[in-house]
PDB file of C-alpha atoms in Angstrom:
ATOM      1  CA  MET A   8      63.232  -5.479   8.082  1.00 59.00           C
ATOM      2  CA  SER A   9      60.626  -2.388   7.583  1.00 63.00           C
ATOM      3  CA  LEU A  10      60.834   0.411   5.761  1.00 63.00           C
ATOM      4  CA  TYR A  11      60.769   2.644   9.579  1.00 67.00           C
ATOM      5  CA  TRP A  12      63.525   0.836  11.558  1.00 71.00           C
ATOM      6  CA  ARG A  13      65.279   1.224   8.762  1.00 70.00           C
ATOM      7  CA  ILE A  14      65.180   5.089   8.455  1.00 72.00           C
ATOM      8  CA  PHE A  15      65.351   5.120  13.057  1.00 75.00           C
ATOM      9  CA  LEU A  16      68.686   2.991  12.178  1.00 76.00           C
ATOM     10  CA  LEU A  17      70.436   4.694   9.734  1.00 72.00           C
ATOM     11  CA  ASN A  18      69.381   8.585  11.400  1.00 74.00           C
ATOM     12  CA  ALA A  19      70.659   6.492  15.073  1.00 79.00           C
ATOM     13  CA  ALA A  20      74.077   5.638  13.294  1.00 76.00           C
ATOM     14  CA  VAL A  21      74.392   8.950  12.403  1.00 71.00           C
ATOM     15  CA  LEU A  22      74.156  10.344  16.333  1.00 75.00           C
ATOM     16  CA  VAL A  23      76.060   7.728  17.581  1.00 78.00           C
ATOM     17  CA  VAL A  24      79.011   9.107  15.441  1.00 72.00           C
ATOM     18  CA  ALA A  25      77.845  12.658  17.223  1.00 70.00           C
ATOM     19  CA  VAL A  26      78.234  11.126  20.218  1.00 71.00           C
ATOM     20  CA  LEU A  27      81.159   9.374  19.802  1.00 71.00           C
ATOM     21  CA  LEU A  28      82.877  12.530  18.738  1.00 66.00           C
ATOM     22  CA  LEU A  29      82.075  14.050  22.193  1.00 64.00           C
ATOM     23  CA  PHE A  30      84.407  11.731  23.936  1.00 66.00           C
ATOM     24  CA  GLY A  31      87.297  12.050  21.898  1.00 62.00           C
ATOM     25  CA  PRO A  32      90.097  14.810  21.870  1.00 62.00           C
ATOM     26  CA  VAL A  33      87.580  17.649  20.635  1.00 60.00           C
ATOM     27  CA  THR A  34      87.076  20.319  22.735  1.00 63.00           C
ATOM     28  CA  VAL A  35      84.761  23.232  22.397  1.00 62.00           C
ATOM     29  CA  SER A  36      86.077  26.761  24.121  1.00 64.00           C
ATOM     30  CA  THR A  37      83.950  29.576  25.137  1.00 69.00           C
ATOM     31  CA  PRO A  38      84.413  31.933  23.267  1.00 77.00           C
ATOM     32  CA  VAL A  39      85.019  28.955  20.163  1.00 65.00           C
ATOM     33  CA  LEU A  40      87.885  29.455  18.532  1.00 70.00           C
ATOM     34  CA  PHE A  41      88.174  29.467  15.304  1.00 74.00           C
ATOM     35  CA  GLY A  42      89.666  26.284  14.771  1.00 73.00           C
ATOM     36  CA  GLU A  43      87.296  24.629  16.572  1.00 67.00           C
ATOM     37  CA  ALA A  44      83.764  26.218  14.526  1.00 75.00           C
ATOM     38  CA  ILE A  45      86.209  24.522  11.303  1.00 81.00           C
ATOM     39  CA  VAL A  46      86.302  21.607  13.415  1.00 71.00           C
ATOM     40  CA  LEU A  47      82.169  21.102  14.280  1.00 71.00           C
ATOM     41  CA  VAL A  48      81.027  22.767  10.544  1.00 79.00           C
ATOM     42  CA  ALA A  49      83.201  20.011   9.034  1.00 79.00           C
ATOM     43  CA  GLY A  50      81.811  17.315  11.154  1.00 73.00           C
ATOM     44  CA  LEU A  51      78.579  19.005  11.111  1.00 75.00           C
ATOM     45  CA  VAL A  52      78.815  18.553   7.081  1.00 82.00           C
ATOM     46  CA  ALA A  53      80.499  15.394   7.215  1.00 78.00           C
ATOM     47  CA  MET A  54      77.202  13.682   9.341  1.00 74.00           C
ATOM     48  CA  LEU A  55      74.600  15.475   6.659  1.00 77.00           C
ATOM     49  CA  VAL A  56      76.221  14.450   3.815  1.00 81.00           C
ATOM     50  CA  LEU A  57      76.228  10.595   5.317  1.00 75.00           C
ATOM     51  CA  ASN A  58      72.791  11.013   6.624  1.00 73.00           C
ATOM     52  CA  ALA A  59      71.643  11.839   3.315  1.00 78.00           C
ATOM     53  CA  VAL A  60      73.888   8.834   1.230  1.00 77.00           C
ATOM     54  CA  LEU A  61      72.380   6.678   3.395  1.00 70.00           C
ATOM     55  CA  LEU A  62      68.826   7.813   3.530  1.00 72.00           C
ATOM     56  CA  ARG A  63      68.747   7.707  -0.705  1.00 76.00           C
ATOM     57  CA  ILE A  64      70.222   4.002   0.283  1.00 72.00           C
ATOM     58  CA  GLY A  65      67.287   3.245   2.213  1.00 69.00           C
ATOM     59  CA  LEU A  66      64.966   5.297   0.093  1.00 71.00           C
ATOM     60  CA  ALA A  67      65.724   4.040  -3.349  1.00 75.00           C
ATOM     61  CA  PRO A  68      63.247   1.083  -3.871  1.00 74.00           C
ATOM     62  CA  LEU A  69      60.511   3.578  -3.508  1.00 76.00           C
ATOM     63  CA  GLY A  70      62.002   5.877  -5.647  1.00 76.00           C
ATOM     64  CA  ARG A  71      62.090   3.129  -8.061  1.00 76.00           C
ATOM     65  CA  LEU A  72      58.257   2.130  -7.776  1.00 78.00           C
ATOM     66  CA  SER A  73      57.318   5.652  -8.024  1.00 79.00           C
ATOM     67  CA  ARG A  74      59.059   6.185 -11.392  1.00 77.00           C
ATOM     68  CA  ALA A  75      57.135   3.060 -12.464  1.00 76.00           C
ATOM     69  CA  MET A  76      54.058   4.095 -11.324  1.00 77.00           C
ATOM     70  CA  ALA A  77      54.241   7.198 -12.953  1.00 77.00           C
ATOM     71  CA  THR A  78      54.812   5.498 -16.651  1.00 75.00           C
ATOM     72  CA  VAL A  79      52.720   3.034 -16.318  1.00 75.00           C
ATOM     73  CA  ASP A  80      49.760   3.063 -19.341  1.00 73.00           C
ATOM     74  CA  LEU A  81      46.778   1.042 -19.353  1.00 69.00           C
ATOM     75  CA  LEU A  82      46.994   0.367 -22.980  1.00 69.00           C
ATOM     76  CA  LYS A  83      50.338  -1.257 -23.096  1.00 71.00           C
ATOM     77  CA  PRO A  84      49.795  -4.148 -20.680  1.00 70.00           C
ATOM     78  CA  GLY A  85      52.266  -6.675 -19.363  1.00 67.00           C
ATOM     79  CA  VAL A  86      55.043  -4.041 -17.842  1.00 72.00           C
ATOM     80  CA  ARG A  87      55.392  -4.205 -14.455  1.00 76.00           C
ATOM     81  CA  PRO A  88      57.605  -2.881 -11.705  1.00 74.00           C
ATOM     82  CA  GLN A  89      59.969  -5.546 -10.380  1.00 75.00           C
ATOM     83  CA  VAL A  90      59.650  -6.878  -6.776  1.00 71.00           C
ATOM     84  CA  THR A  91      63.605  -6.624  -5.518  1.00 69.00           C
ATOM     85  CA  GLY A  92      64.205  -7.339  -1.800  1.00 63.00           C
ATOM     86  CA  GLN A  93      61.994  -7.962   1.476  1.00 65.00           C
ATOM     87  CA  GLY A  94      59.760  -5.912   3.758  1.00 69.00           C
ATOM     88  CA  GLU A  95      57.367  -2.957   3.205  1.00 73.00           C
ATOM     89  CA  ILE A  96      58.864  -2.038  -0.342  1.00 73.00           C
ATOM     90  CA  ALA A  97      58.576  -5.555  -1.380  1.00 76.00           C
ATOM     91  CA  GLU A  98      55.054  -5.757   0.016  1.00 80.00           C
ATOM     92  CA  LEU A  99      53.734  -2.455  -1.484  1.00 81.00           C
ATOM     93  CA  THR A 100      55.209  -3.900  -5.554  1.00 81.00           C
ATOM     94  CA  GLY A 101      53.796  -6.998  -5.883  1.00 82.00           C
ATOM     95  CA  THR A 102      49.782  -5.204  -4.502  1.00 84.00           C
ATOM     96  CA  PHE A 103      51.033  -2.501  -6.972  1.00 83.00           C
ATOM     97  CA  ASN A 104      51.162  -5.194  -9.638  1.00 84.00           C
ATOM     98  CA  THR A 105      47.841  -6.998  -8.264  1.00 86.00           C
ATOM     99  CA  MET A 106      46.450  -3.851  -8.999  1.00 86.00           C
ATOM    100  CA  LEU A 107      48.023  -3.268 -12.269  1.00 83.00           C
ATOM    101  CA  ASP A 108      46.059  -6.966 -13.243  1.00 82.00           C
ATOM    102  CA  ARG A 109      43.137  -5.990 -11.711  1.00 85.00           C
ATOM    103  CA  LEU A 110      42.856  -2.959 -13.612  1.00 82.00           C
ATOM    104  CA  GLU A 111      44.122  -4.500 -17.061  1.00 77.00           C
ATOM    105  CA  ALA A 112      41.491  -7.490 -16.914  1.00 78.00           C
ATOM    106  CA  GLU A 113      38.397  -4.463 -16.060  1.00 79.00           C
ATOM    107  CA  ARG A 114      39.324  -2.559 -18.588  1.00 74.00           C
ATOM    108  CA  ALA A 115      39.578  -5.022 -21.142  1.00 71.00           C
ATOM    109  CA  THR A 116      36.219  -6.177 -19.839  1.00 74.00           C
ATOM    110  CA  SER A 117      34.422  -2.983 -20.254  1.00 75.00           C
ATOM    111  CA  SER A 118      36.189  -2.119 -23.418  1.00 69.00           C
ATOM    112  CA  GLY A 119      35.026  -5.176 -25.207  1.00 68.00           C
ATOM    113  CA  ARG A 120      31.493  -3.953 -24.080  1.00 75.00           C
ATOM    114  CA  VAL A 121      31.927  -1.293 -25.453  1.00 73.00           C
ATOM    115  CA  LEU A 122      33.028  -1.443 -28.246  1.00 68.00           C
ATOM    116  CA  SER A 123      30.475  -4.288 -29.041  1.00 73.00           C
ATOM    117  CA  ALA A 124      28.413  -1.529 -28.285  1.00 74.00           C
ATOM    118  CA  LEU A 125      29.624   0.927 -30.799  1.00 73.00           C
ATOM    119  CA  GLU A 126      29.896  -2.068 -33.461  1.00 70.00           C
ATOM    120  CA  ASP A 127      26.467  -2.525 -32.649  1.00 72.00           C
ATOM    121  CA  GLU A 128      25.564   0.570 -33.229  1.00 77.00           C
ATOM    122  CA  ARG A 129      27.296   1.076 -36.703  1.00 73.00           C
ATOM    123  CA  GLN A 130      25.653  -1.459 -37.705  1.00 73.00           C
ATOM    124  CA  ARG A 131      21.896   0.293 -37.120  1.00 78.00           C
ATOM    125  CA  ILE A 132      23.164   3.262 -38.505  1.00 80.00           C
ATOM    126  CA  ALA A 133      24.316   1.640 -41.638  1.00 71.00           C
ATOM    127  CA  GLN A 134      21.727   0.072 -41.973  1.00 74.00           C
ATOM    128  CA  GLU A 135      19.527   3.114 -41.574  1.00 77.00           C
ATOM    129  CA  LEU A 136      22.093   4.750 -44.216  1.00 75.00           C
ATOM    130  CA  HIS A 137      21.239   1.916 -46.839  1.00 68.00           C
ATOM    131  CA  ASP A 138      18.024   1.603 -45.812  1.00 73.00           C
ATOM    132  CA  GLU A 139      16.533   4.955 -45.493  1.00 78.00           C
ATOM    133  CA  VAL A 140      19.101   7.639 -46.896  1.00 79.00           C
ATOM    134  CA  GLY A 141      20.258   5.797 -49.845  1.00 78.00           C
ATOM    135  CA  GLN A 142      16.644   4.447 -50.598  1.00 81.00           C
ATOM    136  CA  THR A 143      15.223   8.527 -50.534  1.00 84.00           C
ATOM    137  CA  LEU A 144      17.817   9.489 -52.926  1.00 81.00           C
ATOM    138  CA  THR A 145      17.199   7.161 -55.024  1.00 83.00           C
ATOM    139  CA  ALA A 146      13.562   7.595 -55.564  1.00 84.00           C
ATOM    140  CA  VAL A 147      15.025  11.677 -55.703  1.00 84.00           C
ATOM    141  CA  LEU A 148      17.455  10.243 -58.507  1.00 80.00           C
ATOM    142  CA  LEU A 149      14.529   8.728 -60.229  1.00 83.00           C
ATOM    143  CA  GLN A 150      12.112  12.121 -60.339  1.00 84.00           C
ATOM    144  CA  ILE A 151      14.948  14.419 -61.183  1.00 82.00           C
ATOM    145  CA  LYS A 152      15.453  11.613 -64.284  1.00 80.00           C
ATOM    146  CA  HIS A 153      11.927  11.342 -64.555  1.00 77.00           C
ATOM    147  CA  ALA A 154      11.490  15.806 -64.727  1.00 81.00           C
ATOM    148  CA  ALA A 155      13.852  16.129 -67.155  1.00 76.00           C
ATOM    149  CA  ASP A 156      12.887  13.697 -69.417  1.00 76.00           C
ATOM    150  CA  ARG A 157       9.718  16.668 -70.120  1.00 77.00           C
ATOM    151  CA  ILE A 158      10.915  19.898 -69.215  1.00 78.00           C
ATOM    152  CA  PRO A 159      12.470  21.821 -71.891  1.00 75.00           C
ATOM    153  CA  GLU A 160      16.374  21.899 -72.890  1.00 73.00           C
ATOM    154  CA  PRO A 161      17.206  24.768 -70.975  1.00 73.00           C
ATOM    155  CA  VAL A 162      16.239  23.545 -68.022  1.00 76.00           C
ATOM    156  CA  ARG A 163      17.569  20.070 -68.815  1.00 76.00           C
ATOM    157  CA  ALA A 164      20.965  20.911 -67.932  1.00 78.00           C
ATOM    158  CA  ASP A 165      20.493  21.957 -64.576  1.00 79.00           C
ATOM    159  CA  LEU A 166      18.246  18.861 -63.833  1.00 80.00           C
ATOM    160  CA  HIS A 167      20.765  16.562 -65.373  1.00 79.00           C
ATOM    161  CA  GLN A 168      24.030  18.639 -62.781  1.00 83.00           C
ATOM    162  CA  ALA A 169      21.578  18.389 -60.156  1.00 85.00           C
ATOM    163  CA  GLN A 170      20.906  14.818 -60.776  1.00 81.00           C
ATOM    164  CA  GLU A 171      25.430  13.994 -60.803  1.00 85.00           C
ATOM    165  CA  THR A 172      25.179  15.671 -57.511  1.00 87.00           C
ATOM    166  CA  THR A 173      22.375  13.784 -55.826  1.00 84.00           C
ATOM    167  CA  ARG A 174      23.959  10.572 -57.445  1.00 83.00           C
ATOM    168  CA  ALA A 175      27.580  11.506 -56.486  1.00 86.00           C
ATOM    169  CA  SER A 176      25.593  11.957 -52.741  1.00 85.00           C
ATOM    170  CA  LEU A 177      24.467   8.559 -53.079  1.00 81.00           C
ATOM    171  CA  ASP A 178      27.644   7.369 -53.449  1.00 82.00           C
ATOM    172  CA  GLU A 179      29.016   8.902 -51.052  1.00 82.00           C
ATOM    173  CA  ILE A 180      26.024   7.552 -48.433  1.00 81.00           C
ATOM    174  CA  ARG A 181      27.423   4.018 -49.328  1.00 77.00           C
ATOM    175  CA  ARG A 182      30.424   4.495 -49.041  1.00 76.00           C
ATOM    176  CA  ILE A 183      30.745   5.594 -45.600  1.00 78.00           C
ATOM    177  CA  ALA A 184      27.980   2.654 -44.933  1.00 74.00           C
ATOM    178  CA  ARG A 185      30.908   0.788 -45.942  1.00 70.00           C
ATOM    179  CA  ARG A 186      33.151   1.521 -43.744  1.00 69.00           C
ATOM    180  CA  LEU A 187      30.729   1.657 -40.626  1.00 71.00           C
ATOM    181  CA  ARG A 188      29.407  -1.981 -41.424  1.00 69.00           C
ATOM    182  CA  PRO A 189      32.408  -4.364 -43.438  1.00 70.00           C
ATOM    183  CA  GLY A 190      29.570  -6.217 -44.942  1.00 70.00           C
ATOM    184  CA  VAL A 191      32.202  -7.722 -46.836  1.00 73.00           C
ATOM    185  CA  LEU A 192      34.156  -8.903 -43.561  1.00 79.00           C
ATOM    186  CA  GLU A 193      30.849 -10.731 -42.858  1.00 75.00           C
ATOM    187  CA  GLU A 194      30.406 -12.495 -46.960  1.00 77.00           C
ATOM    188  CA  LEU A 195      33.496 -13.128 -48.289  1.00 81.00           C
ATOM    189  CA  GLY A 196      36.015 -13.719 -44.916  1.00 87.00           C
ATOM    190  CA  LEU A 197      38.552 -10.923 -43.820  1.00 89.00           C
ATOM    191  CA  HIS A 198      41.134 -11.347 -47.304  1.00 91.00           C
ATOM    192  CA  SER A 199      39.126 -10.029 -49.492  1.00 89.00           C
ATOM    193  CA  ALA A 200      37.863  -7.535 -47.242  1.00 88.00           C
ATOM    194  CA  LEU A 201      41.133  -6.466 -47.092  1.00 92.00           C
ATOM    195  CA  ARG A 202      42.371  -6.161 -50.552  1.00 92.00           C
ATOM    196  CA  SER A 203      37.992  -4.020 -50.752  1.00 88.00           C
ATOM    197  CA  LEU A 204      39.862  -1.748 -48.161  1.00 88.00           C
ATOM    198  CA  ALA A 205      42.793  -0.966 -50.236  1.00 92.00           C
ATOM    199  CA  ALA A 206      40.290  -0.392 -53.131  1.00 91.00           C
ATOM    200  CA  GLU A 207      38.713   1.972 -51.367  1.00 88.00           C
ATOM    201  CA  PHE A 208      41.305   4.387 -49.972  1.00 91.00           C
ATOM    202  CA  THR A 209      43.166   3.459 -53.502  1.00 92.00           C
ATOM    203  CA  THR A 210      43.508   7.788 -55.167  1.00 90.00           C
ATOM    204  CA  SER A 211      44.937   9.135 -57.436  1.00 90.00           C
ATOM    205  CA  ARG A 212      47.749  10.309 -54.952  1.00 90.00           C
ATOM    206  CA  LEU A 213      47.663   7.383 -53.342  1.00 91.00           C
ATOM    207  CA  GLY A 214      48.206   4.063 -53.986  1.00 93.00           C
ATOM    208  CA  VAL A 215      47.557   1.228 -51.827  1.00 94.00           C
ATOM    209  CA  SER A 216      48.256  -2.241 -52.490  1.00 94.00           C
ATOM    210  CA  ALA A 217      47.083  -5.510 -49.900  1.00 94.00           C
ATOM    211  CA  ARG A 218      49.585  -8.410 -49.723  1.00 93.00           C
ATOM    212  CA  ILE A 219      48.064 -11.606 -48.417  1.00 94.00           C
ATOM    213  CA  THR A 220      50.368 -14.527 -47.607  1.00 93.00           C
ATOM    214  CA  PRO A 221      49.140 -18.096 -48.020  1.00 90.00           C
ATOM    215  CA  GLY A 222      48.960 -20.270 -45.794  1.00 88.00           C
ATOM    216  CA  LEU A 223      47.447 -17.810 -42.634  1.00 89.00           C
ATOM    217  CA  PRO A 224      45.705 -19.902 -40.294  1.00 87.00           C
ATOM    218  CA  ALA A 225      42.634 -19.764 -39.674  1.00 86.00           C
ATOM    219  CA  LEU A 226      40.616 -16.745 -37.265  1.00 87.00           C
ATOM    220  CA  ASP A 227      37.855 -16.109 -35.104  1.00 85.00           C
ATOM    221  CA  ALA A 228      35.161 -13.440 -36.017  1.00 83.00           C
ATOM    222  CA  ALA A 229      36.860 -11.737 -32.859  1.00 84.00           C
ATOM    223  CA  THR A 230      39.827 -11.721 -34.743  1.00 88.00           C
ATOM    224  CA  GLU A 231      39.030 -10.739 -37.831  1.00 89.00           C
ATOM    225  CA  LEU A 232      36.838  -7.534 -36.727  1.00 88.00           C
ATOM    226  CA  VAL A 233      40.062  -6.696 -34.961  1.00 89.00           C
ATOM    227  CA  LEU A 234      42.263  -6.791 -37.573  1.00 92.00           C
ATOM    228  CA  TYR A 235      40.509  -5.442 -40.229  1.00 90.00           C
ATOM    229  CA  ARG A 236      39.856  -1.741 -37.919  1.00 88.00           C
ATOM    230  CA  VAL A 237      43.022  -1.208 -37.394  1.00 92.00           C
ATOM    231  CA  ALA A 238      43.577  -1.836 -40.973  1.00 93.00           C
ATOM    232  CA  GLN A 239      40.641   0.480 -41.669  1.00 90.00           C
ATOM    233  CA  GLU A 240      42.877   2.999 -38.957  1.00 90.00           C
ATOM    234  CA  GLY A 241      46.012   2.793 -40.805  1.00 92.00           C
ATOM    235  CA  LEU A 242      44.935   3.406 -43.398  1.00 92.00           C
ATOM    236  CA  THR A 243      42.825   6.482 -42.527  1.00 90.00           C
ATOM    237  CA  ASN A 244      45.838   7.999 -40.769  1.00 89.00           C
ATOM    238  CA  ALA A 245      47.702   6.951 -43.871  1.00 89.00           C
ATOM    239  CA  ALA A 246      45.683   9.049 -45.888  1.00 89.00           C
ATOM    240  CA  ARG A 247      44.667  11.451 -43.767  1.00 86.00           C
ATOM    241  CA  HIS A 248      47.370  12.628 -41.970  1.00 83.00           C
ATOM    242  CA  SER A 249      51.525  11.671 -43.085  1.00 84.00           C
ATOM    243  CA  GLY A 250      51.361  12.811 -46.623  1.00 86.00           C
ATOM    244  CA  ALA A 251      52.527   9.464 -47.649  1.00 89.00           C
ATOM    245  CA  THR A 252      52.248   8.416 -51.539  1.00 91.00           C
ATOM    246  CA  ARG A 253      52.401   4.351 -51.194  1.00 93.00           C
ATOM    247  CA  VAL A 254      50.849   2.305 -48.198  1.00 94.00           C
ATOM    248  CA  GLU A 255      51.792  -1.684 -47.649  1.00 94.00           C
ATOM    249  CA  VAL A 256      48.949  -3.958 -46.297  1.00 94.00           C
ATOM    250  CA  HIS A 257      50.698  -7.151 -45.819  1.00 95.00           C
ATOM    251  CA  LEU A 258      48.722 -10.260 -43.459  1.00 94.00           C
ATOM    252  CA  ARG A 259      51.098 -12.775 -43.793  1.00 93.00           C
ATOM    253  CA  PRO A 260      51.589 -15.627 -40.998  1.00 92.00           C
ATOM    254  CA  VAL A 261      54.148 -15.953 -38.156  1.00 88.00           C
ATOM    255  CA  PRO A 262      56.305 -18.653 -36.875  1.00 84.00           C
ATOM    256  CA  GLY A 263      54.387 -20.225 -34.271  1.00 82.00           C
ATOM    257  CA  GLY A 264      51.324 -20.013 -35.192  1.00 82.00           C
ATOM    258  CA  GLY A 265      50.753 -16.782 -35.280  1.00 88.00           C
ATOM    259  CA  THR A 266      49.178 -14.071 -37.729  1.00 93.00           C
ATOM    260  CA  SER A 267      50.558 -10.749 -38.521  1.00 94.00           C
ATOM    261  CA  LEU A 268      49.221  -6.952 -39.931  1.00 95.00           C
ATOM    262  CA  LEU A 269      51.744  -4.947 -41.114  1.00 95.00           C
ATOM    263  CA  VAL A 270      50.532  -0.912 -42.915  1.00 94.00           C
ATOM    264  CA  ARG A 271      53.523   0.491 -43.802  1.00 93.00           C
ATOM    265  CA  ASP A 272      53.890   4.298 -45.920  1.00 92.00           C
ATOM    266  CA  ASN A 273      55.709   5.854 -46.837  1.00 91.00           C
ATOM    267  CA  GLY A 274      55.249   9.757 -45.254  1.00 88.00           C
ATOM    268  CA  ARG A 275      56.437  11.375 -42.742  1.00 86.00           C
ATOM    269  CA  GLY A 276      55.939   9.246 -39.404  1.00 83.00           C
ATOM    270  CA  LEU A 277      55.127  10.186 -36.788  1.00 81.00           C
ATOM    271  CA  GLY A 278      58.220  11.943 -35.338  1.00 76.00           C
ATOM    272  CA  GLY A 279      58.143  13.330 -31.139  1.00 73.00           C
ATOM    273  CA  ALA A 280      53.272  13.751 -31.547  1.00 73.00           C
ATOM    274  CA  PRO A 281      52.118  11.744 -29.014  1.00 76.00           C
ATOM    275  CA  GLU A 282      49.459   9.055 -29.863  1.00 79.00           C
ATOM    276  CA  GLY A 283      46.372  10.609 -31.195  1.00 80.00           C
ATOM    277  CA  ALA A 284      42.589   8.801 -30.471  1.00 79.00           C
ATOM    278  CA  GLY A 285      42.887   6.794 -33.988  1.00 83.00           C
ATOM    279  CA  ILE A 286      46.430   5.090 -32.234  1.00 86.00           C
ATOM    280  CA  ARG A 287      44.939   4.356 -28.676  1.00 84.00           C
ATOM    281  CA  GLY A 288      41.804   3.497 -30.032  1.00 84.00           C
ATOM    282  CA  MET A 289      43.559   0.561 -31.700  1.00 86.00           C
ATOM    283  CA  ARG A 290      45.357  -0.247 -28.462  1.00 86.00           C
ATOM    284  CA  GLU A 291      41.937  -0.360 -26.919  1.00 82.00           C
ATOM    285  CA  ARG A 292      40.440  -3.000 -29.569  1.00 84.00           C
ATOM    286  CA  VAL A 293      43.447  -5.219 -29.352  1.00 85.00           C
ATOM    287  CA  LEU A 294      43.869  -5.046 -25.764  1.00 82.00           C
ATOM    288  CA  LEU A 295      40.006  -7.207 -26.415  1.00 80.00           C
ATOM    289  CA  ILE A 296      42.255 -10.688 -28.120  1.00 82.00           C
ATOM    290  CA  ASP A 297      45.307 -10.110 -25.824  1.00 81.00           C
ATOM    291  CA  ALA A 298      47.238  -9.045 -29.168  1.00 87.00           C
ATOM    292  CA  GLU A 299      50.984  -6.898 -29.595  1.00 88.00           C
ATOM    293  CA  LEU A 300      50.758  -3.862 -31.067  1.00 90.00           C
ATOM    294  CA  LEU A 301      53.387  -1.931 -32.261  1.00 90.00           C
ATOM    295  CA  VAL A 302      53.385   1.374 -34.021  1.00 90.00           C
ATOM    296  CA  GLY A 303      56.969   3.969 -34.821  1.00 88.00           C
ATOM    297  CA  ALA A 304      58.546   4.128 -38.129  1.00 88.00           C
ATOM    298  CA  GLY A 305      59.596   2.396 -40.302  1.00 87.00           C
ATOM    299  CA  PRO A 306      62.976   1.134 -42.293  1.00 85.00           C
ATOM    300  CA  ASP A 307      62.884   3.822 -45.028  1.00 80.00           C
ATOM    301  CA  GLY A 308      60.958   6.341 -43.047  1.00 83.00           C
ATOM    302  CA  GLY A 309      56.893   7.103 -42.543  1.00 88.00           C
ATOM    303  CA  THR A 310      54.527   4.423 -40.381  1.00 92.00           C
ATOM    304  CA  ASP A 311      54.689   1.482 -39.589  1.00 93.00           C
ATOM    305  CA  VAL A 312      51.407  -0.600 -37.913  1.00 93.00           C
ATOM    306  CA  CYS A 313      52.101  -4.080 -36.930  1.00 94.00           C
ATOM    307  CA  LEU A 314      49.734  -6.241 -34.576  1.00 93.00           C
ATOM    308  CA  ASN A 315      50.957  -9.809 -34.006  1.00 92.00           C
ATOM    309  CA  VAL A 316      47.696 -12.015 -32.616  1.00 91.00           C
ATOM    310  CA  THR A 317      49.637 -15.007 -30.988  1.00 84.00           C
ATOM    311  CA  ALA A 318      47.735 -18.672 -32.137  1.00 73.00           C
ATOM    312  CA  ASP A 319      45.456 -19.201 -29.252  1.00 63.00           C
ATOM    313  CA  ARG A 320      43.250 -16.466 -30.710  1.00 57.00           C
ATOM    314  CA  HIS A 321      43.160 -18.407 -33.989  1.00 58.00           C
ATOM    315  CA  GLY A 322      39.464 -21.040 -35.025  1.00 55.00           C
ATOM    316  CA  GLY A 323      36.859 -21.170 -36.436  1.00 51.00           C
ATOM    317  CA  THR A 324      36.841 -20.401 -40.742  1.00 45.00           C
ATOM    318  CA  SER A 325      39.459 -19.772 -42.863  1.00 45.00           C
ATOM    319  CA  SER A 326      38.750 -16.692 -44.875  1.00 46.00           C
TER     320      SER A 326
END
């Protein structure tokens, strides 16, 4: 039955009850007596309440669909309103679910193109930093050393200080280039890249350990890159925002042939804070490989970032 006929019949039922009351023992005097006024008001209230209850029941599926529409997040795919009953509401719910399927597919495709272009741009910038800025700073270091060997002693200390500053800047440029373009991932594979990433983030205030469980299946190149970027973003968030002193990166196989990456810190946790650009960026990447990303509180506080890759993403060569 259509929504139109449901509402029509509900209101018709209330009106029929009102008409039946006119043929009953109820009478109205002129002027209206107090007792008759009470009966009329009570009848009106009863009809209004009955109409409100029946309309709420009839429009309840539309309310559920409205709430589902308000909570849909394309970065958390797979959640769909349940299609129940028949008629226009069920048809509308089915159409909405079909639209979500199309939007999620288009979102994944467009995100793939954007992230692919982003990786290409990162690689280009990293190459320019290494080849141009890095070589320029290396030449400056050699010139400073050459000048320091020839000038009087009082000025030599200043040049040595400039030399150390330049060397520190060169190291920082190389570090930025490595983060932009994970060459170790391409050359040595995911396992070595995660260990290198853990060593890079380890400082006197933050201890980072990488644990690789044996028996991992081979992964294709796109999946390895997503796993690496998620680990990198998880470590970046832990180092900058969590106040953690210890972070664990754990790559392990899961039953059914899948792979799981866990980044766990002992920091202050997310609390009630909304997801920032870093986490939403991770979700964008995870959509490309049709994996599952879970971000929440750890068992002992802190934050857990868990990426689960299904078995159908495996292939290629092992790390």
